Short mmCIF file of C-alpha atoms in Angstrom, two decimals:
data_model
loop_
_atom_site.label_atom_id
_atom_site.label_comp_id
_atom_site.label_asym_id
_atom_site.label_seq_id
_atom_site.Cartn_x
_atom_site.Cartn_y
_atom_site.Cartn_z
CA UNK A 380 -99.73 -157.77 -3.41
CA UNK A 381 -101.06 -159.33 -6.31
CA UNK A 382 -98.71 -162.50 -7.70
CA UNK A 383 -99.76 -163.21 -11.14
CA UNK A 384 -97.95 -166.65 -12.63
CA UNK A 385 -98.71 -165.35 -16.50
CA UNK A 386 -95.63 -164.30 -18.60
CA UNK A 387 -96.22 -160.85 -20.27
CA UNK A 388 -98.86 -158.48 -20.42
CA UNK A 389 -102.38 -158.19 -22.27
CA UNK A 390 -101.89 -156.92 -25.76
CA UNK A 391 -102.50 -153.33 -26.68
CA UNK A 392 -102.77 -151.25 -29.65
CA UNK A 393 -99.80 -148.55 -28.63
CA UNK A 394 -100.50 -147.19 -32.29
CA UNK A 395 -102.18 -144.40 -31.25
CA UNK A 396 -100.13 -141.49 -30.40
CA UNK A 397 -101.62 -138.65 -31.21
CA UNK A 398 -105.03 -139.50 -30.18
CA UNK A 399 -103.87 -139.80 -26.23
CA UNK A 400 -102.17 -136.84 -26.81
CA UNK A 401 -105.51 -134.81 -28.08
CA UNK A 402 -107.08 -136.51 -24.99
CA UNK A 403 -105.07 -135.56 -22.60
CA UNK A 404 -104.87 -132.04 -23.89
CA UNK A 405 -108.27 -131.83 -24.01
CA UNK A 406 -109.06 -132.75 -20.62
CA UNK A 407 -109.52 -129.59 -17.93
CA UNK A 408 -109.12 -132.25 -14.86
CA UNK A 409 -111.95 -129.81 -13.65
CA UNK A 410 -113.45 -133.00 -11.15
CA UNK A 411 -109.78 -133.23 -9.97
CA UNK A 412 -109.19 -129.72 -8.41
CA UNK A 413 -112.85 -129.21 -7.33
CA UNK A 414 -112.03 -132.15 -4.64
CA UNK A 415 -110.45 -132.11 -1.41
CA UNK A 416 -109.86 -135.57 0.25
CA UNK A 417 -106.92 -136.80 -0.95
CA UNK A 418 -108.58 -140.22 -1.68
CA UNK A 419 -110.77 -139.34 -3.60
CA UNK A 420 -108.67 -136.45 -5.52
CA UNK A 421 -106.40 -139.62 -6.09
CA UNK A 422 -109.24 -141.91 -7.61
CA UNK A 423 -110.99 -139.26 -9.72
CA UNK A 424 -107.82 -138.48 -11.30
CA UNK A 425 -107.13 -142.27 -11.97
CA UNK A 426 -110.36 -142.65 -13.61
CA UNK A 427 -109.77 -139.96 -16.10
CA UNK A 428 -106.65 -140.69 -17.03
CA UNK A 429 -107.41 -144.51 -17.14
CA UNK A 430 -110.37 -143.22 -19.51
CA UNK A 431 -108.23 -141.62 -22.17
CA UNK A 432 -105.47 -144.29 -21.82
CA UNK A 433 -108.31 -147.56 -22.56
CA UNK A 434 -109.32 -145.03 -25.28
CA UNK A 435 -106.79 -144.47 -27.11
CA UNK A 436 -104.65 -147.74 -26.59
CA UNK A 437 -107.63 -150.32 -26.17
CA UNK A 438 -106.98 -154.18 -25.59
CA UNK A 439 -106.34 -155.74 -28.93
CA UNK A 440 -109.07 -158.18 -29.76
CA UNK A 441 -109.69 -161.17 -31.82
CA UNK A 442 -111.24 -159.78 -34.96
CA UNK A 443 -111.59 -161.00 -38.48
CA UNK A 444 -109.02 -160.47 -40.38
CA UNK A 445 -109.16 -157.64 -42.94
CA UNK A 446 -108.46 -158.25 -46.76
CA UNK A 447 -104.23 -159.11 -47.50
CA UNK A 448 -103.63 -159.03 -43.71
CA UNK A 449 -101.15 -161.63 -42.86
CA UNK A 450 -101.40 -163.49 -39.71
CA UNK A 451 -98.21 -163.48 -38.09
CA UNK A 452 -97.00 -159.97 -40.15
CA UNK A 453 -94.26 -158.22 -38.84
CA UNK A 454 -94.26 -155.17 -36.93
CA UNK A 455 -92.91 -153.07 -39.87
CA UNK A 456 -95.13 -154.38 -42.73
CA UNK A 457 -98.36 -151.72 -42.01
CA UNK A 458 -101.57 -152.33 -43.49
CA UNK A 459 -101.18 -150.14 -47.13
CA UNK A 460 -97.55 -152.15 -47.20
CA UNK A 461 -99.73 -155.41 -47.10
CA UNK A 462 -101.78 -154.27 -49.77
CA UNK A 463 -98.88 -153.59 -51.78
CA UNK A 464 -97.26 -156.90 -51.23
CA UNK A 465 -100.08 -158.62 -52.53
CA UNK A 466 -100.26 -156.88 -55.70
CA UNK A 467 -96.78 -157.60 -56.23
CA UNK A 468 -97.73 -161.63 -55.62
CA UNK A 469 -101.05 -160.81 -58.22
CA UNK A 470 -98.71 -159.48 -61.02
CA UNK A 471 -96.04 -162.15 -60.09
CA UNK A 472 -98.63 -164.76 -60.64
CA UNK A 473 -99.94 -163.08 -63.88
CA UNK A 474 -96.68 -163.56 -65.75
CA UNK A 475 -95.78 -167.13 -64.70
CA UNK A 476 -99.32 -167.67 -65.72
CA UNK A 477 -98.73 -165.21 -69.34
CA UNK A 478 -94.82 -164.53 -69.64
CA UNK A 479 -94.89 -161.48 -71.58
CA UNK A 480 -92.67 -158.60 -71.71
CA UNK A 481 -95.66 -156.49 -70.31
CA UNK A 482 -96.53 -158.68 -67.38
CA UNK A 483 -92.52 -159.14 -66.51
CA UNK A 484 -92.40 -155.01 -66.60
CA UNK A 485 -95.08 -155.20 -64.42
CA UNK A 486 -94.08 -156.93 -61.96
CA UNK A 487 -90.32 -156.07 -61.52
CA UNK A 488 -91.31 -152.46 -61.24
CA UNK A 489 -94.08 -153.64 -58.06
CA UNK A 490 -91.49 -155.78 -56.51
CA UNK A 491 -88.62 -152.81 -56.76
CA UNK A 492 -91.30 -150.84 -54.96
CA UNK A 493 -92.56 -153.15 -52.02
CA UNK A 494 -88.38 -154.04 -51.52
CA UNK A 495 -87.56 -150.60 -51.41
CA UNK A 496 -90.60 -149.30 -48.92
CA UNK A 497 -89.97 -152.58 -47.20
CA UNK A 498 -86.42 -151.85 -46.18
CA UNK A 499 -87.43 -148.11 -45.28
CA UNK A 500 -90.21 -149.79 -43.03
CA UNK A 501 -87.70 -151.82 -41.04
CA UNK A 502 -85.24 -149.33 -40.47
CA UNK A 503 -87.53 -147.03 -39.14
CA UNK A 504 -89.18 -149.31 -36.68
CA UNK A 505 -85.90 -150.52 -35.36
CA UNK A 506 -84.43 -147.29 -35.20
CA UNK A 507 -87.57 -146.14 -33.13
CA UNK A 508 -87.59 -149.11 -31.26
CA UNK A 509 -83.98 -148.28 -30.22
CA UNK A 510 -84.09 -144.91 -29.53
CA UNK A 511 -87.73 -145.22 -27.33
CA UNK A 512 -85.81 -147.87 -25.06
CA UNK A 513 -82.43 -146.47 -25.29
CA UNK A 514 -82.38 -146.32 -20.94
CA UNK A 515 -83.80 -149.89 -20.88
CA UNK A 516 -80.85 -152.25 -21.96
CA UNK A 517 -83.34 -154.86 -21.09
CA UNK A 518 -85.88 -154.17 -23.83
CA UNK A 519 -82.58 -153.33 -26.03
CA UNK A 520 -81.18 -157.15 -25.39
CA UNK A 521 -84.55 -159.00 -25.77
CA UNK A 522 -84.90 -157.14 -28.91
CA UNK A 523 -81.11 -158.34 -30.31
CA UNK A 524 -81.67 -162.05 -28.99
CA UNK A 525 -84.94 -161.35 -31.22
CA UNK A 526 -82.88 -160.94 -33.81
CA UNK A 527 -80.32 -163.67 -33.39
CA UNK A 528 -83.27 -166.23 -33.09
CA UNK A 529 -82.02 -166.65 -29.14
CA UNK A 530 -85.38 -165.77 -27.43
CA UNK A 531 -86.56 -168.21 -24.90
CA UNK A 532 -90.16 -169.11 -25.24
CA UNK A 533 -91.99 -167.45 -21.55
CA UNK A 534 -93.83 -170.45 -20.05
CA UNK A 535 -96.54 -170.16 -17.45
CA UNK A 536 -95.93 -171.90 -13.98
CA UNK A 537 -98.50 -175.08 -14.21
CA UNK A 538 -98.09 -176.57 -11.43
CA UNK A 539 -96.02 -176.50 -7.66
CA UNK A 540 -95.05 -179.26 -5.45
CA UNK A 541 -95.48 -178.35 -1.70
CA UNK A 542 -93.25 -179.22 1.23
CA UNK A 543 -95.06 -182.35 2.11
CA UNK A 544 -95.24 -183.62 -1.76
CA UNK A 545 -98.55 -182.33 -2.84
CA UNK A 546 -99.00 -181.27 -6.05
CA UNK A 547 -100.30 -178.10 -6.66
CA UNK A 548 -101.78 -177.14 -10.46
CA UNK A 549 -104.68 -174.97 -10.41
CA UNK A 550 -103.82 -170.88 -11.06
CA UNK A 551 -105.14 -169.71 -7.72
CA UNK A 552 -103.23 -172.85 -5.94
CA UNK A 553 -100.20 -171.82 -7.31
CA UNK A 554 -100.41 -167.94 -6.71
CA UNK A 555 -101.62 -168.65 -3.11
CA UNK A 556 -98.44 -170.82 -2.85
CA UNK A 557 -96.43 -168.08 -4.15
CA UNK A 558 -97.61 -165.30 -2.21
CA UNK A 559 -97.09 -167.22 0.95
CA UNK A 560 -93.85 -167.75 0.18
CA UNK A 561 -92.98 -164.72 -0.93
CA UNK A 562 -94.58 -163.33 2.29
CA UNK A 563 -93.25 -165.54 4.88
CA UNK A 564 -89.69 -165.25 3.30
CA UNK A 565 -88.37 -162.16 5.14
CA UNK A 566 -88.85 -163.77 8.16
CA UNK A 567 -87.23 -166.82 7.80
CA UNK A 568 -84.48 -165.23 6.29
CA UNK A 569 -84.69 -163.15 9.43
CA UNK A 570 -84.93 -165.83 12.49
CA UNK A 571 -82.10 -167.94 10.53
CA UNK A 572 -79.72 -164.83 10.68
CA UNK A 573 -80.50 -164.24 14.11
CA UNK A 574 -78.97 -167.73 15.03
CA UNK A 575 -75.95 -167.38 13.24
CA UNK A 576 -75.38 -163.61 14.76
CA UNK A 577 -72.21 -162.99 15.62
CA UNK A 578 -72.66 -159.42 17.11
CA UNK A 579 -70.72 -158.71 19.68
CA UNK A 580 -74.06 -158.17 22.14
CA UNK A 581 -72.74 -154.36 23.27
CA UNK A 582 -73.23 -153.24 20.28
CA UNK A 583 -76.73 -151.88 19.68
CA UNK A 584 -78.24 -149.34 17.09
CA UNK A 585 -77.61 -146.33 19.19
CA UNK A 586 -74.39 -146.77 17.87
CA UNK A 587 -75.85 -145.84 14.51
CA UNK A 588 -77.74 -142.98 15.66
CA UNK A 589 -76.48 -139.15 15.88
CA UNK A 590 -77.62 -136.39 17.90
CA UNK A 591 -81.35 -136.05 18.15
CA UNK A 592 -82.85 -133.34 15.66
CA UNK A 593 -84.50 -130.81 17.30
CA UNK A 594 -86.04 -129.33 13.76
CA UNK A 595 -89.54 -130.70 12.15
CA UNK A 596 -89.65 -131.86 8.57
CA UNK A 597 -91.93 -129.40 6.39
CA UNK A 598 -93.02 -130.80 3.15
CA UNK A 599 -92.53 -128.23 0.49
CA UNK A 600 -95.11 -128.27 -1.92
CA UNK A 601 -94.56 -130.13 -5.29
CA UNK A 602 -94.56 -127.93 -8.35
CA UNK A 603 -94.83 -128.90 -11.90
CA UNK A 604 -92.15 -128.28 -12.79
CA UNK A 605 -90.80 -131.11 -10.36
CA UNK A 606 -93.14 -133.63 -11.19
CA UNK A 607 -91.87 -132.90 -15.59
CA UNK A 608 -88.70 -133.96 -14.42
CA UNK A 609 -89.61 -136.79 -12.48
CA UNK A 610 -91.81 -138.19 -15.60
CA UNK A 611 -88.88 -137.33 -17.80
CA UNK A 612 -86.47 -139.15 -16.43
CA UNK A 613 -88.55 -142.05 -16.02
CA UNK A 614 -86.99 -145.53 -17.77
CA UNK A 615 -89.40 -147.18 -19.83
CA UNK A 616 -89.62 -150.17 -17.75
CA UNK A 617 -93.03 -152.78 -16.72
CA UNK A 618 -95.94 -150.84 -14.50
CA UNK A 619 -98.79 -153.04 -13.11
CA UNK A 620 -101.48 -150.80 -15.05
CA UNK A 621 -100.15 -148.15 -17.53
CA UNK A 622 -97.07 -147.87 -19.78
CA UNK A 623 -94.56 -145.43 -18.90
CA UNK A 624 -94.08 -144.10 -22.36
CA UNK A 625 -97.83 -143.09 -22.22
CA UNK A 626 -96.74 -140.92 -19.12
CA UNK A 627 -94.42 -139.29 -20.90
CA UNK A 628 -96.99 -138.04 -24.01
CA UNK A 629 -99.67 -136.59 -21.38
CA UNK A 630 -95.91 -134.81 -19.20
CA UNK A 631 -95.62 -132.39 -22.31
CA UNK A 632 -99.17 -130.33 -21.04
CA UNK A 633 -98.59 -128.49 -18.30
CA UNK A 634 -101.98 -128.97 -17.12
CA UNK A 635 -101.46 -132.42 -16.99
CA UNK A 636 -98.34 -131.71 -14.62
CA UNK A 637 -100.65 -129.28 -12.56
CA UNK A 638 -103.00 -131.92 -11.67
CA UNK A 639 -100.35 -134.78 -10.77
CA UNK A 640 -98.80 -131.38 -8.55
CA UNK A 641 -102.20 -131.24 -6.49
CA UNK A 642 -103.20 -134.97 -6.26
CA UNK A 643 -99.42 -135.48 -4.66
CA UNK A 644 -99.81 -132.02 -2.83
CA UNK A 645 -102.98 -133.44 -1.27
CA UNK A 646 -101.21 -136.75 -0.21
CA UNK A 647 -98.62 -134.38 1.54
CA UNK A 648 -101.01 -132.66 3.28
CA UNK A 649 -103.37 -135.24 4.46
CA UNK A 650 -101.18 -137.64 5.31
CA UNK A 651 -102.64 -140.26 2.91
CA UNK A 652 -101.60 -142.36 0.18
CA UNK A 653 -103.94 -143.84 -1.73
CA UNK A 654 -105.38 -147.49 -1.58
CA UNK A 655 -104.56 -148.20 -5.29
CA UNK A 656 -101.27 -147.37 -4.81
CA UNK A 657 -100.54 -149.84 -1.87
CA UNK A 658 -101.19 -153.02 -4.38
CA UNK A 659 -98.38 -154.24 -6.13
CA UNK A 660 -98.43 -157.28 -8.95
CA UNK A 661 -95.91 -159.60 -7.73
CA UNK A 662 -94.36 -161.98 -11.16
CA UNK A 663 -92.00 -164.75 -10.09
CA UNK A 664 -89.27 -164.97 -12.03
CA UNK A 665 -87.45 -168.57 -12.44
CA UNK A 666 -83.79 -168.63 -11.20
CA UNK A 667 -82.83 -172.12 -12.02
CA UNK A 668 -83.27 -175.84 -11.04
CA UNK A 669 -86.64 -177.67 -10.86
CA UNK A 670 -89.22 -175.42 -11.57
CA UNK A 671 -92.11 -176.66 -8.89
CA UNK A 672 -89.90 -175.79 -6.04
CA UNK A 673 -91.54 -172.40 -5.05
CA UNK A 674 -88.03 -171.47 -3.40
CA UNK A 675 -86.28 -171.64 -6.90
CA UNK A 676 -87.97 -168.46 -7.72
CA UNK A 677 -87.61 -164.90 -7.19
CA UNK A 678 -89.99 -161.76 -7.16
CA UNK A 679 -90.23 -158.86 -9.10
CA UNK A 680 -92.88 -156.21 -7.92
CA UNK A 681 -94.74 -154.22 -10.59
CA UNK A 682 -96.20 -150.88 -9.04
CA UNK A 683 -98.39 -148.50 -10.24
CA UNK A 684 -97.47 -145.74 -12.19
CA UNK A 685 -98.02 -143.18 -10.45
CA UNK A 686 -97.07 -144.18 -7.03
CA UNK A 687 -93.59 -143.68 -8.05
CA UNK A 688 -93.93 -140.33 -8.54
CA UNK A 689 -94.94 -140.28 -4.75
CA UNK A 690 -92.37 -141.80 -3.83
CA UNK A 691 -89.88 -139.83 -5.95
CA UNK A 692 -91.40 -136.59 -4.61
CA UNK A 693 -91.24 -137.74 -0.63
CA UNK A 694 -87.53 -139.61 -0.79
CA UNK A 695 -86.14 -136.16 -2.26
CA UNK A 696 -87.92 -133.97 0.84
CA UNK A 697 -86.88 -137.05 3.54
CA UNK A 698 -83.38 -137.11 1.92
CA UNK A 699 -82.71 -133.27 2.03
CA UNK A 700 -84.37 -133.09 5.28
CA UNK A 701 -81.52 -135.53 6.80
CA UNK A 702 -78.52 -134.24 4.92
CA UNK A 703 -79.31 -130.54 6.02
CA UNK A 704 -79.42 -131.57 9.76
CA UNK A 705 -76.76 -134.41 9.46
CA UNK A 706 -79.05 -137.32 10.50
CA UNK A 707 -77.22 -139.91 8.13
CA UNK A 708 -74.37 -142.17 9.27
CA UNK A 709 -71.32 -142.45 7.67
CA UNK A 710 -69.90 -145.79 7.22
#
């Protein structure tokens, strides 16, 4: 796992669409299906896709400013709004400077305008802020405490003290810190349990345990039409690498759900999952109290993308599997 100690995520333009869209539609995943090893089926697929996706929604970057663009404008105001905004402030200038009937006509008739497109703006964006996180009540919340002026500025962990009272303050120090933690938790959680077991000591996990199944699991090959369903129900929470809503724009070609069929089909068949999808970027989250006490915060794994559609694809085999031949305890 990878433990980052940064709030948030790199900036990216999400404005374009339609241009992933083309991309993806456009793409015959031809190096995909001409390769065999799961692996690599896996990693050519990633590169293409990661290809379009830096394409079309490319880190933002620090560039001059363009003529009338504000510097802290708001999501709704787009760039021809900006234009219009300042003409308003030109002819609202022009008649304080020359108050005549002309000049007042003027500029009421600009400043109806930019009000009016200016309301339209915002209700749109909200509205299709809303109704693209309408399964996240997350997003939905952050978004209303936006509104009420109750968000809580996300600081960076700067420093950590250790057990025996060292200070800890450089980024790798402190993610090193973390990630032993974080690591070593389970079992100390684990061994302290153990001491305070009050198990009676004939009781043992046979217990748990029906009668052994006779039958072999057979993984039934994932169709397309499975893995559209699985991208469609997604929730349009935090990845480590791509957004989930972009997921959802390449799931409406069916030759996009083809190849995600075979690369998963592969994984069945070899018996391998692929490296990239082992990693996992670890964010600890403060709970409360001091905050360089390493065991006052908690984890939250990002995965990759894709690997939950893995995952998704082998619980529902595994889970059938075990209900068919009664395998599963009841409590």
């Amino acid at each position: 796992a990878v433990v980052s100690t940064q709030s948030g995520h790199y900036g990216r333009d999400t404005s374009n669409t339609d241009q992933f869209h083309n991309l993806i539609m456009g793409e015959s995943w031809e190096a995909v299906h001409s390769e065999n090893d799961a692996q690599l089926k896996y990693e050519k697929f990633a590169k293409l896709y990661n290809k379009h996706y830096d394409t079309a929604f490319p880190l933002k970057k620090n560039t001059k400013r363009r003529k009338n663009e504000r510097k802290n404008a708001k999501p709704w105001i787009l760039p021809w709004l900006e234009d219009a905004c300042a003409r308003k402030n030109r002819f609202y200038h022009e008649f304080i400077k020359y108050p005549t009937q002309v000049n007042k006509l003027k500029y009421v008739k600009m400043k109806k305008f930019v009000d009016r497109h200016i309301l339209k703006a915002k209700n749109k964006y909200y509205s299709d802020y809303f109704k693209e996180h309408k399964s996240n009540s997350r997003k939905q919340w952050q978004m209303i405490n936006s509104l009420l002026n109750r968000n809580r500025k996300k600081v960076a962990v700067t420093k950590l003290i250790d057990s025996d009272g060292t200070v800890v303050n450089t980024p790798i120090d402190i993610a090193e810190n973390f990630n032993k933690f974080f690591a070593d938790v389970a079992t100390k959680l684990k061994s302290e349990t153990a001491s305070h077991d009050s198990t009676p000591r004939d009781i043992t996990f046979d217990r748990f345990i029906n009668a052994r199944v006779s039958n072999t699991i057979f993984l039934s090959p994932v169709e397309q039409e499975e893995v559209g369903d699985i991208i469609d129900n997604f929730k349009n929470k935090a990845t480590m690498d791509t957004k989930i809503s972009a997921l959802k724009v390449a799931n409406v070609h069916c030759n996009f759900r083809e190849v995600v069929a075979a690369i998963v089909n592969a994984s069945f068949e070899q018996g391998v999952f692929p490296k990239p999808l082992k990693t996992a970027k670890v964010v600890p989250i403060h709970k409360g109290d001091s905050k360089t006490d390493v065991g006052n915060y908690r984890p939250i794994s990002l995965l990759s993308t894709f690997s939950k559609i893995y995952e998704k694809t082998m619980h529902s085999r595994i889970t059938n599997f075990m209900e068919s031949n009664q395998s599963l305890f009841d409590m």
